[in-house]
Coordinates of C-alpha atoms in Angstrom, one line a residue:
M1094 CA 10.7 -33.2 -54.6
A1095 CA 7.5 -31.5 -53.7
Q1096 CA 7.4 -27.7 -54.2
A1097 CA 6.7 -25.6 -51.1
R1098 CA 3.3 -23.9 -51.1
P1099 CA 3.6 -20.1 -51.7
Q1100 CA 2.8 -18.1 -48.6
L1101 CA -0.4 -16.1 -48.7
S1102 CA -0.6 -12.5 -47.7
L1103 CA -2.3 -11.5 -44.5
D1104 CA -5.0 -9.8 -46.5
T1105 CA -5.8 -13.0 -48.3
H1106 CA -6.1 -14.8 -45.0
V1107 CA -8.4 -12.1 -43.7
A1108 CA -10.7 -12.5 -46.7
A1109 CA -10.7 -16.2 -46.4
A1110 CA -11.5 -16.0 -42.6
R1111 CA -14.4 -13.6 -43.2
Q1112 CA -15.9 -15.9 -45.8
R1113 CA -15.5 -18.9 -43.5
L1114 CA -17.0 -17.1 -40.5
G1115 CA -19.9 -15.8 -42.6
D1116 CA -22.7 -14.3 -40.5
S1117 CA -21.2 -15.5 -37.2
P1118 CA -21.1 -12.7 -34.5
W1119 CA -17.3 -12.9 -34.3
L1120 CA -16.8 -9.1 -34.1
P1121 CA -18.2 -8.5 -30.6
V1122 CA -16.0 -11.3 -29.3
L1123 CA -12.8 -10.0 -30.8
E1124 CA -13.5 -6.5 -29.6
V1125 CA -13.2 -7.7 -26.1
F1126 CA -9.5 -8.4 -26.8
L1127 CA -8.8 -4.9 -28.0
P1128 CA -7.7 -3.3 -24.6
T1129 CA -5.3 -5.9 -23.4
G1130 CA -5.0 -8.6 -26.0
L1131 CA -6.2 -11.3 -23.6
A1132 CA -9.6 -12.4 -22.2
D1133 CA -11.2 -15.5 -20.7
S1134 CA -14.6 -16.9 -21.6
S1135 CA -16.3 -15.4 -18.5
Q1136 CA -15.1 -11.9 -19.4
I1137 CA -16.3 -12.4 -23.0
Q1138 CA -19.7 -13.5 -21.7
R1139 CA -20.0 -10.5 -19.5
A1140 CA -18.8 -8.0 -22.1
T1141 CA -21.0 -9.3 -25.0
G1142 CA -24.0 -10.5 -23.1
F1143 CA -23.8 -13.8 -25.0
S1144 CA -24.8 -17.1 -23.2
E1145 CA -22.1 -19.5 -22.0
D1146 CA -22.9 -22.0 -24.7
K1147 CA -22.8 -19.4 -27.4
V1148 CA -19.4 -18.1 -26.2
R1149 CA -18.0 -21.6 -26.1
R1150 CA -19.1 -22.3 -29.7
L1151 CA -17.7 -19.0 -31.0
L1152 CA -14.3 -19.6 -29.2
Q1153 CA -14.1 -23.0 -30.9
E1154 CA -14.9 -21.5 -34.3
L1155 CA -12.3 -18.7 -33.8
T1156 CA -9.6 -21.0 -32.4
L1157 CA -9.7 -23.8 -35.0
S1158 CA -8.0 -23.2 -38.4
P1159 CA -8.4 -25.3 -41.5
D1160 CA -4.7 -24.6 -42.4
P1161 CA -2.3 -25.2 -39.4
R1162 CA 0.3 -23.0 -41.1
A1163 CA -2.0 -20.0 -41.4
P1164 CA -1.9 -17.2 -38.8
R1165 CA -4.4 -17.7 -35.9
I1166 CA -7.4 -15.6 -34.9
L1167 CA -7.2 -16.6 -31.2
I1168 CA -4.5 -18.5 -29.4
P1169 CA -5.3 -20.7 -26.3
V1170 CA -3.4 -19.8 -23.2
S1171 CA -1.9 -22.7 -21.3
A1172 CA 0.1 -20.8 -18.6
P1173 CA -1.7 -20.7 -15.2
L1174 CA -3.0 -17.3 -14.4
H1175 CA -3.3 -15.6 -11.0
R1176 CA -6.9 -14.9 -10.4
A1177 CA -7.2 -13.6 -6.9
G1178 CA -10.3 -14.7 -5.1
R1179 CA -11.4 -17.1 -7.8
R1180 CA -12.0 -20.8 -6.9
G1181 CA -12.8 -23.8 -9.0
R1182 CA -11.9 -24.7 -12.6
P1183 CA -10.6 -21.6 -14.4
P1184 CA -12.4 -20.5 -17.6
L1185 CA -10.8 -20.9 -21.0
T1186 CA -8.4 -18.0 -21.7
H1187 CA -7.2 -16.9 -25.2
K1188 CA -4.8 -14.3 -26.7
L1189 CA -5.5 -12.3 -29.8
G1190 CA -3.5 -13.8 -32.7
P1191 CA -2.1 -12.0 -35.8
L1192 CA -5.1 -12.9 -37.9
G1193 CA -7.6 -11.8 -35.2
A1194 CA -5.8 -8.4 -35.0
A1195 CA -5.9 -8.1 -38.8
L1196 CA -9.7 -8.9 -38.8
L1197 CA -10.2 -6.1 -36.3
R1198 CA -8.2 -3.6 -38.4
S1199 CA -10.2 -4.6 -41.5
V1200 CA -13.4 -3.2 -39.8
G1201 CA -11.8 0.0 -38.6
H1202 CA -10.0 -0.8 -35.3
S1203 CA -6.6 0.5 -36.5
E1204 CA -5.1 0.1 -33.0
A1205 CA -5.6 -3.7 -32.9
R1206 CA -2.4 -5.6 -32.3
A1207 CA -1.6 -9.3 -31.7
C1208 CA -0.8 -10.2 -28.1
H1209 CA 2.8 -11.5 -27.6
L1210 CA 2.7 -11.8 -23.8
E1211 CA 4.3 -14.9 -22.4
G1212 CA 4.4 -16.2 -18.8
S1213 CA 2.0 -16.2 -15.9
V1214 CA 2.9 -12.8 -14.5
P1215 CA 2.3 -10.6 -17.6
L1216 CA -0.7 -12.6 -18.7
S1217 CA -2.2 -12.4 -15.2
H1218 CA -1.6 -8.6 -15.3
A1219 CA -3.5 -8.4 -18.6
W1220 CA -6.4 -10.4 -17.2
A1221 CA -6.7 -8.3 -14.0
T1222 CA -6.5 -5.1 -16.0
L1223 CA -9.4 -6.2 -18.2
E1224 CA -11.4 -7.2 -15.1
L1225 CA -11.2 -3.6 -13.8
R1226 CA -12.2 -2.3 -17.2
L1227 CA -15.3 -4.5 -17.3
A1228 CA -16.2 -3.5 -13.7
A1229 CA -16.0 0.2 -14.7
R1230 CA -18.1 -0.3 -17.8
N1231 CA -20.6 -2.3 -15.8
A1232 CA -20.9 0.8 -13.5
R1233 CA -21.4 2.9 -16.6
L1234 CA -18.2 4.8 -16.1
P1235 CA -16.0 5.9 -19.0
V1236 CA -12.7 4.1 -19.0
D1237 CA -9.5 4.1 -21.1
T1238 CA -7.3 1.0 -20.8
E1239 CA -3.5 1.1 -21.5
R1240 CA -3.7 4.4 -23.3
E1241 CA -1.2 7.2 -23.0
V1242 CA -2.3 10.2 -21.0
H1243 CA -0.5 13.6 -20.6
I1244 CA -0.3 15.0 -17.1
G1245 CA 1.8 18.1 -16.9
Q1246 CA 5.0 17.5 -18.8
Q1247 CA 4.9 13.7 -18.3
T1248 CA 3.3 11.0 -20.4
L1249 CA 1.9 8.2 -18.3
R1250 CA 0.3 4.9 -19.4
P1251 CA -2.0 3.8 -16.6
D1252 CA -3.6 0.4 -16.7
N1253 CA -7.0 2.0 -16.5
L1254 CA -8.0 5.7 -16.5
V1255 CA -11.6 5.8 -15.1
T1256 CA -13.8 8.9 -15.2
L1257 CA -15.6 8.8 -11.8
A1258 CA -19.1 10.2 -11.1
P1259 CA -18.0 13.8 -10.3
G1260 CA -16.1 14.0 -13.6
V1261 CA -12.7 13.3 -12.0
R1262 CA -10.3 11.0 -13.9
A1263 CA -8.6 8.5 -11.6
L1264 CA -5.6 6.3 -12.3
Y1265 CA -6.0 2.6 -11.5
E1266 CA -2.9 0.4 -11.6
V1267 CA -2.6 -3.4 -11.4
E1268 CA 0.4 -5.0 -9.7
Q1269 CA 1.5 -8.5 -9.0
E1270 CA 3.8 -9.7 -6.2
A1271 CA 6.6 -7.1 -5.5
Q1272 CA 10.0 -8.1 -4.2
M1273 CA 13.1 -6.1 -3.3
H1274 CA 14.7 -6.7 -6.7
H1275 CA 11.7 -4.8 -8.3
L1276 CA 12.5 -1.7 -6.2
R1277 CA 14.3 0.2 -9.0
R1278 CA 11.5 -0.3 -11.5
I1279 CA 8.9 0.7 -8.8
I1280 CA 10.9 3.8 -7.9
D1281 CA 11.2 4.9 -11.5
G1282 CA 7.5 4.6 -12.0
L1283 CA 6.8 6.6 -8.9
R1284 CA 9.2 9.3 -9.9
R1285 CA 7.3 9.8 -13.2
K1286 CA 4.1 10.1 -11.3
A1287 CA 5.6 12.6 -8.8
A1288 CA 7.0 14.7 -11.7
A1289 CA 3.6 14.6 -13.4
F1290 CA 1.5 15.7 -10.4
S1291 CA 4.1 18.3 -9.2
S1292 CA 4.1 20.2 -12.6
P1293 CA 1.2 22.4 -13.7
H1294 CA -1.5 20.0 -15.0
D1295 CA -5.2 19.6 -15.6
Q1296 CA -6.9 19.6 -12.2
G1297 CA -9.4 17.0 -13.5
F1298 CA -6.9 14.2 -12.6
S1299 CA -7.4 12.8 -9.1
P1300 CA -4.2 12.9 -7.0
N1301 CA -5.3 9.6 -5.4
V1302 CA -3.6 6.8 -7.4
R1303 CA -5.3 3.5 -6.8
L1304 CA -3.0 0.4 -6.7
L1305 CA -4.7 -3.0 -6.9
F1306 CA -2.8 -6.2 -6.2
N1307 CA -3.6 -9.4 -7.9
F1308 CA -2.1 -12.3 -5.9
A1309 CA -2.3 -16.0 -6.1
R1310 CA -1.6 -16.0 -2.4
R1311 CA -3.0 -13.4 0.0
R1312 CA 0.0 -13.6 2.3
D1313 CA 2.1 -12.0 -0.5
Y1314 CA 0.0 -8.8 0.0
H1315 CA 1.7 -7.4 3.1
S1316 CA 5.2 -8.3 1.9
S1317 CA 4.5 -6.4 -1.4
L1318 CA 3.2 -3.4 0.6
E1319 CA 6.5 -3.3 2.4
V1320 CA 8.4 -3.0 -0.9
W1321 CA 6.1 -0.3 -2.2
T1322 CA 6.2 1.6 1.1
R1323 CA 10.0 1.7 0.9
A1324 CA 10.0 2.9 -2.7
L1325 CA 7.5 5.6 -2.0
A1326 CA 9.5 6.9 1.0
A1327 CA 12.6 7.0 -1.2
V1328 CA 10.8 9.2 -3.8
A1329 CA 9.4 11.3 -1.0
E1330 CA 12.9 12.0 0.3
E1331 CA 13.8 13.4 -3.1
H1332 CA 10.8 15.8 -2.9
G1333 CA 11.6 17.1 0.6
G1334 CA 9.5 14.5 2.5
T1335 CA 6.2 15.2 0.8
L1336 CA 4.5 13.9 -2.4
P1337 CA 2.1 15.6 -4.8
F1338 CA -0.1 12.5 -5.0
R1339 CA -1.3 9.7 -2.7
L1340 CA -0.8 6.0 -3.4
L1341 CA -3.6 3.8 -2.1
A1342 CA -3.4 0.0 -2.1
R1343 CA -6.1 -2.7 -2.0
P1344 CA -6.3 -6.3 -3.0
H1345 CA -7.8 -6.7 -6.5
D1346 CA -10.4 -9.2 -5.6
D1347 CA -11.5 -7.2 -2.5
F1348 CA -12.1 -4.1 -4.7
L1349 CA -14.1 -6.1 -7.2
A1350 CA -16.3 -7.6 -4.5
H1351 CA -16.7 -4.2 -2.8
P1352 CA -16.0 -1.5 -5.3
D1353 CA -15.2 2.0 -4.0
R1354 CA -15.3 4.7 -6.7
S1355 CA -15.7 7.7 -4.4
E1356 CA -13.4 10.7 -4.6
P1357 CA -11.5 10.9 -2.3
P1358 CA -11.5 7.1 -1.7
G1359 CA -13.3 5.8 1.4
E1360 CA -12.3 3.2 3.9
G1361 CA -10.6 -0.1 2.9
W1362 CA -7.6 1.4 1.2
T1363 CA -4.1 1.4 2.6
D1364 CA -2.1 4.6 2.2
L1365 CA 1.4 3.6 1.3
F1366 CA 3.1 6.8 2.4
D1367 CA 4.6 6.2 5.8
P1368 CA 6.3 9.3 7.4
A1369 CA 8.1 7.1 9.8
R1370 CA 10.3 5.8 6.9
L1371 CA 11.7 9.3 6.2
S1372 CA 15.1 10.2 7.6
S1373 CA 13.6 13.5 8.8
F1374 CA 11.1 11.7 11.1
A1375 CA 11.8 13.7 14.3
P1376 CA 10.0 16.1 16.7
A1377 CA 11.6 19.2 15.2
P1378 CA 13.2 20.2 11.9
Q1379 CA 16.9 19.5 11.7
P1380 CA 19.4 22.4 11.6
Q1381 CA 20.3 23.7 8.1
Q1382 CA 23.8 22.4 8.2
T1383 CA 22.6 18.8 8.8
A1384 CA 19.5 18.8 6.5
I1385 CA 21.0 16.3 4.1
T1386 CA 19.8 13.0 2.8
T1387 CA 21.1 9.6 4.1
R1388 CA 22.7 9.0 0.7
Q1389 CA 24.7 12.3 1.0
R1390 CA 25.8 11.5 4.5
L1391 CA 27.2 8.1 3.4
A1392 CA 28.9 9.7 0.4
N1393 CA 30.8 12.0 2.8
L1394 CA 32.2 9.0 4.8
P1395 CA 35.7 7.6 4.1
K1396 CA 35.7 4.9 1.4
A1397 CA 35.9 1.3 2.8
I1398 CA 38.4 -1.2 1.3
E1399 CA 36.8 -2.4 -1.9
H1400 CA 38.0 -6.0 -1.8
R1401 CA 36.4 -8.7 0.4
L1402 CA 37.3 -8.1 4.0
S1403 CA 38.0 -10.7 6.7
P1404 CA 36.2 -10.5 10.0
G1405 CA 39.3 -8.9 11.6
D1406 CA 39.4 -6.3 8.9
D1407 CA 35.7 -5.6 9.5
V1408 CA 36.4 -4.8 13.1
L1409 CA 39.1 -2.2 12.1
V1410 CA 36.9 -0.6 9.4
L1411 CA 33.8 -0.3 11.6
R1412 CA 35.9 1.2 14.4
A1413 CA 37.1 3.8 11.9
F1414 CA 33.5 4.5 10.9
W1415 CA 32.4 4.7 14.5
Q1416 CA 35.0 7.4 15.2
V1417 CA 33.8 9.3 12.1
F1418 CA 30.2 9.1 13.3
R1419 CA 31.2 10.6 16.6
E1420 CA 33.5 13.3 15.3
R1421 CA 31.0 14.6 12.7
G1422 CA 27.9 14.3 14.8
L1423 CA 26.2 12.2 12.2
V1424 CA 24.2 10.2 14.9
Q1425 CA 22.5 13.4 16.2
A1426 CA 21.8 14.5 12.6
A1427 CA 20.3 11.2 11.6
F1428 CA 18.2 10.3 14.7
P1429 CA 16.3 12.4 17.2
P1430 CA 17.9 12.4 20.6
A1431 CA 15.9 11.0 23.6
D1432 CA 14.9 13.8 26.0
P1433 CA 13.6 13.2 29.6
A1434 CA 11.3 16.1 29.1
F1435 CA 9.2 13.6 27.1
F1436 CA 8.0 12.0 30.4
Q1437 CA 7.1 15.5 31.8
V1438 CA 4.8 15.9 28.8
M1439 CA 3.2 12.5 29.4
N1440 CA 2.7 13.4 33.1
L1441 CA 1.1 16.8 32.1
I1442 CA -1.3 15.2 29.7
R1443 CA -2.5 12.5 32.0
G1444 CA -2.5 14.6 35.1
A1445 CA -4.8 17.2 33.6
S1446 CA -7.8 15.0 34.4
L1447 CA -6.5 13.8 37.9
V1448 CA -7.6 16.3 40.5
D1449 CA -7.5 15.3 44.2
D1450 CA -10.9 16.9 45.1
D1451 CA -12.8 15.3 42.2
T1452 CA -16.1 13.7 43.1
P1453 CA -16.7 10.0 42.4
L1454 CA -18.9 11.1 39.5
Q1455 CA -16.1 13.3 38.0
Q1456 CA -13.6 10.5 38.5
A1457 CA -15.8 8.1 36.5
A1458 CA -16.4 10.6 33.7
L1459 CA -14.5 10.6 30.4
P1460 CA -11.0 12.3 30.9
R1461 CA -11.9 15.2 28.7
M1462 CA -9.1 17.6 29.7
S1463 CA -6.4 15.0 29.1
L1464 CA -8.0 14.0 25.7
L1465 CA -8.1 17.7 24.7
L1466 CA -4.5 18.1 25.6
L1467 CA -3.4 14.9 23.8
A1468 CA -5.4 15.9 20.7
Q1469 CA -3.7 19.4 20.7
F1470 CA -0.3 17.7 21.3
L1471 CA -0.8 15.6 18.2
R1472 CA -1.8 18.6 16.1
M1473 CA 1.5 20.2 17.2
H1474 CA 3.3 17.2 15.6
P1475 CA 1.5 16.6 12.3
Q1476 CA 4.2 14.2 11.1
L1477 CA 3.8 12.0 14.1
K1478 CA 0.0 12.2 13.7
Q1479 CA 0.1 11.1 10.1
A1480 CA 2.5 8.3 10.9
L1481 CA 0.2 7.0 13.7
Q1482 CA -2.8 7.1 11.4
H1483 CA -0.8 5.1 8.9
A1484 CA 0.4 2.5 11.5
M1485 CA -3.1 2.1 13.0
Q1486 CA -4.9 1.6 9.7
R1487 CA -2.3 -0.6 8.0
G1488 CA -3.6 -4.1 7.4
Q1489 CA -6.9 -3.6 9.1
A1490 CA -9.1 -4.5 6.2
H1491 CA -7.2 -7.7 5.4
S1492 CA -6.0 -9.2 8.6
Q1493 CA -7.3 -12.2 10.6
W1494 CA -7.3 -10.8 14.2
G1495 CA -6.1 -13.1 17.0
V1496 CA -4.2 -12.5 20.2
T1497 CA -0.8 -12.5 18.4
T1498 CA -1.7 -10.2 15.5
I1499 CA -3.5 -7.8 17.9
K1500 CA -0.5 -7.5 20.1
H1501 CA 1.8 -7.2 17.1
H1502 CA -0.3 -4.4 15.6
M1503 CA -0.5 -2.4 18.8
Q1504 CA 3.2 -2.8 19.4
Q1505 CA 4.0 -1.4 15.9
V1506 CA 1.9 1.7 16.7
I1507 CA 3.7 2.1 20.0
R1508 CA 7.1 1.8 18.3
V1509 CA 6.1 4.6 15.9
F1510 CA 5.2 6.9 18.8
L1511 CA 8.3 6.2 20.8
R1512 CA 10.7 6.3 17.8
Y1513 CA 9.5 9.8 17.0
F1514 CA 10.8 11.0 20.3
G1515 CA 14.0 9.0 20.1
F1516 CA 13.0 6.1 22.4
T1517 CA 12.7 2.3 21.9
P1518 CA 10.3 0.0 23.8
D1519 CA 12.9 -2.7 24.6
G1520 CA 15.7 -1.1 26.6
P1521 CA 15.8 0.7 29.9
L1522 CA 12.3 1.8 28.9
V1523 CA 10.1 -1.3 28.3
V1524 CA 6.7 -0.9 26.8
Y1525 CA 4.5 -3.8 25.8
V1526 CA 0.9 -5.0 25.3
A1527 CA -0.8 -7.3 27.7
A1528 CA -4.2 -8.8 28.5
P1529 CA -5.6 -9.0 32.0
P1530 CA -6.2 -12.4 33.6
W1531 CA -9.8 -13.7 33.1
D1532 CA -10.6 -13.4 36.8
E1533 CA -9.3 -9.8 37.3
E1534 CA -11.9 -7.2 38.1
A1535 CA -10.8 -4.9 35.3
P1536 CA -11.8 -4.2 31.7
Q1537 CA -11.1 -7.3 29.7
E1538 CA -9.3 -5.6 26.9
F1539 CA -5.7 -5.3 25.7
H1540 CA -3.8 -2.7 27.5
V1541 CA -0.4 -1.0 27.4
V1542 CA 2.2 -1.5 30.1
A1543 CA 5.3 0.7 30.6
R1544 CA 8.2 -0.1 32.9
I1545 CA 11.1 2.3 33.6
R1546 CA 14.0 0.1 34.7
H1547 CA 16.4 2.9 35.5
A1548 CA 15.1 6.0 37.3
A1549 CA 17.9 8.1 35.7
L1550 CA 15.8 8.1 32.5
L1551 CA 13.7 10.9 34.1
L1552 CA 16.8 13.1 34.5
P1553 CA 18.8 15.1 31.9
E1554 CA 22.1 13.4 31.1
G1555 CA 24.7 14.4 33.6
A1556 CA 22.3 16.4 35.7
P1557 CA 23.2 16.6 39.4
G1558 CA 20.7 16.1 42.1
P1559 CA 18.8 13.2 43.8
M1560 CA 17.4 10.4 41.8
P1561 CA 13.6 10.3 41.2
T1562 CA 11.6 8.4 43.9
K1563 CA 9.8 5.2 43.2
E1564 CA 6.5 7.1 43.3
E1565 CA 7.7 9.5 40.6
V1566 CA 8.9 6.6 38.4
R1567 CA 5.6 4.8 38.9
Y1568 CA 3.7 8.0 38.0
A1569 CA 5.7 8.4 34.8
E1570 CA 5.1 4.8 33.9
E1571 CA 1.4 5.1 34.4
S1572 CA 1.2 8.4 32.4
L1573 CA 3.1 7.0 29.4
A1574 CA 0.9 3.9 29.4
W1575 CA -2.2 6.0 29.7
V1576 CA -1.3 8.2 26.7
L1577 CA -0.4 5.1 24.5
Q1578 CA -3.6 3.4 25.6
A1579 CA -5.6 6.5 24.7
L1580 CA -4.4 6.2 21.1
F1581 CA -6.3 2.9 20.8
L1582 CA -9.3 3.7 23.0
Y1583 CA -10.2 7.2 21.6
P1584 CA -8.9 7.4 18.0
D1585 CA -12.0 9.3 16.9
L1586 CA -11.6 12.0 19.6
L1587 CA -7.9 12.3 18.8
E1588 CA -8.5 12.7 15.0
L1589 CA -6.7 9.5 14.2
G1590 CA -9.5 7.9 12.2
P1591 CA -11.8 5.0 13.0
G1592 CA -9.2 3.1 15.0
A1593 CA -8.6 -0.6 15.2
P1594 CA -11.5 -3.1 14.8
Y1595 CA -10.4 -5.2 17.8
M1596 CA -10.8 -2.2 20.2
G1597 CA -14.5 -1.7 19.2
T1598 CA -14.0 1.9 18.2
Q1599 CA -15.1 1.6 14.6
P1600 CA -18.7 2.6 13.7
P1601 CA -20.9 -0.3 12.7
P1602 CA -21.0 -1.0 8.9
K1603 CA -23.8 0.6 7.0
K1604 CA -26.6 -1.6 5.9
K1605 CA -27.2 -2.0 2.2
R1606 CA -30.5 -0.8 1.0
K1607 CA -32.7 -3.6 -0.5
K1608 CA -33.6 -3.0 -4.1

């Protein structure tokens, strides 16, 4: 019976590997693996400056081992990686093996560890994190990758901490596809960031946290934004509806193609804080006795039967809840009530620029007085203004605009505006987006249409007196439609940002200087 060969110590393998490699420039290649434990041949080539052929020869030399039972320097990665925006045959990818980490430690890199990541998602995350690091180093910016950093009383471990040109350190995080079952993990991470930025801390840290999504499919971007928006709103609820930091999202490949390292960040980022997701989203603060969270309201309700209910039982239980809602006034506490005075405000804003004795020149001029009033009205409601800015900018940089997507985008902005005042656009009040016929003598642009199906909407509930006339109803319809249309036509004058690209309100892109 053959005797088993005695196992050699790791130090012995290191000595043998260094003798075998000789004068080969293996160290710069292995140092590329230090931050994340993973790299592909393209990243190695960019980090070292070696030619493609030289990198290929070195990888072969570092991957092959004369003893198959010996620890490996580099381990080939066979799992497919998500490389957003990359086409064609993917470059060879390797992980740092136990012997490779030991080689790095032998030359002074005490932090070197072998990579034990498995599966496409964590490996893709490591690849994308290294891409951002290389991009920062290429821009000659100091960067720390996957290092602990102390902000206030919290210890965070951002994927990349980049020192921007003004000397401000910014957190860059890489994320993959997010689904609803990831919500708890996301909320926990956001809570730690909120605790860090709300405590006394070094002001050199940027409160703008950059979140870069690395997707195999671009359509996953918007569904993931929805999950993160929900999580951020939940954390904001715990902090009284505000947050001490901003969370800005952008596709990973889009950032690499058009890097923005300004502070604060410029255009192209999506702010994930949506005030319309807060339970306090309403025209006025709620009374003190009803200023409680949705979770607390539900906790005060009677407990439903815990075992599985039949449809008949569901009817009985929901009727009981309905009675509780009415008795305790929870509906009024949770949702802003619709008020017919809303239509008076719309009439006032639009009517400010409608004067009977205006000359034709004045009638053709910009409705300056109405726009000034509308701008002041939005300043009086900062939460509404912020929600409108978020709704108008969402998805602009990454959407393919067509008739359907334009109408959907405008309709979502309209819903945010109406919801703030307790209305919906699909009941007795109907508000929708339309385009004029091609042969109509009118501006050929998307416009807002408002229809009041019941004249009683203009009267306080239970108020006596005659019903509004058809002319009064039509005037209210036109006023509401004008105000909503103005949000899209004059966003710059209303301090809502650059507006939507399909309305032609954005400034032309700046031309790049030729070197």
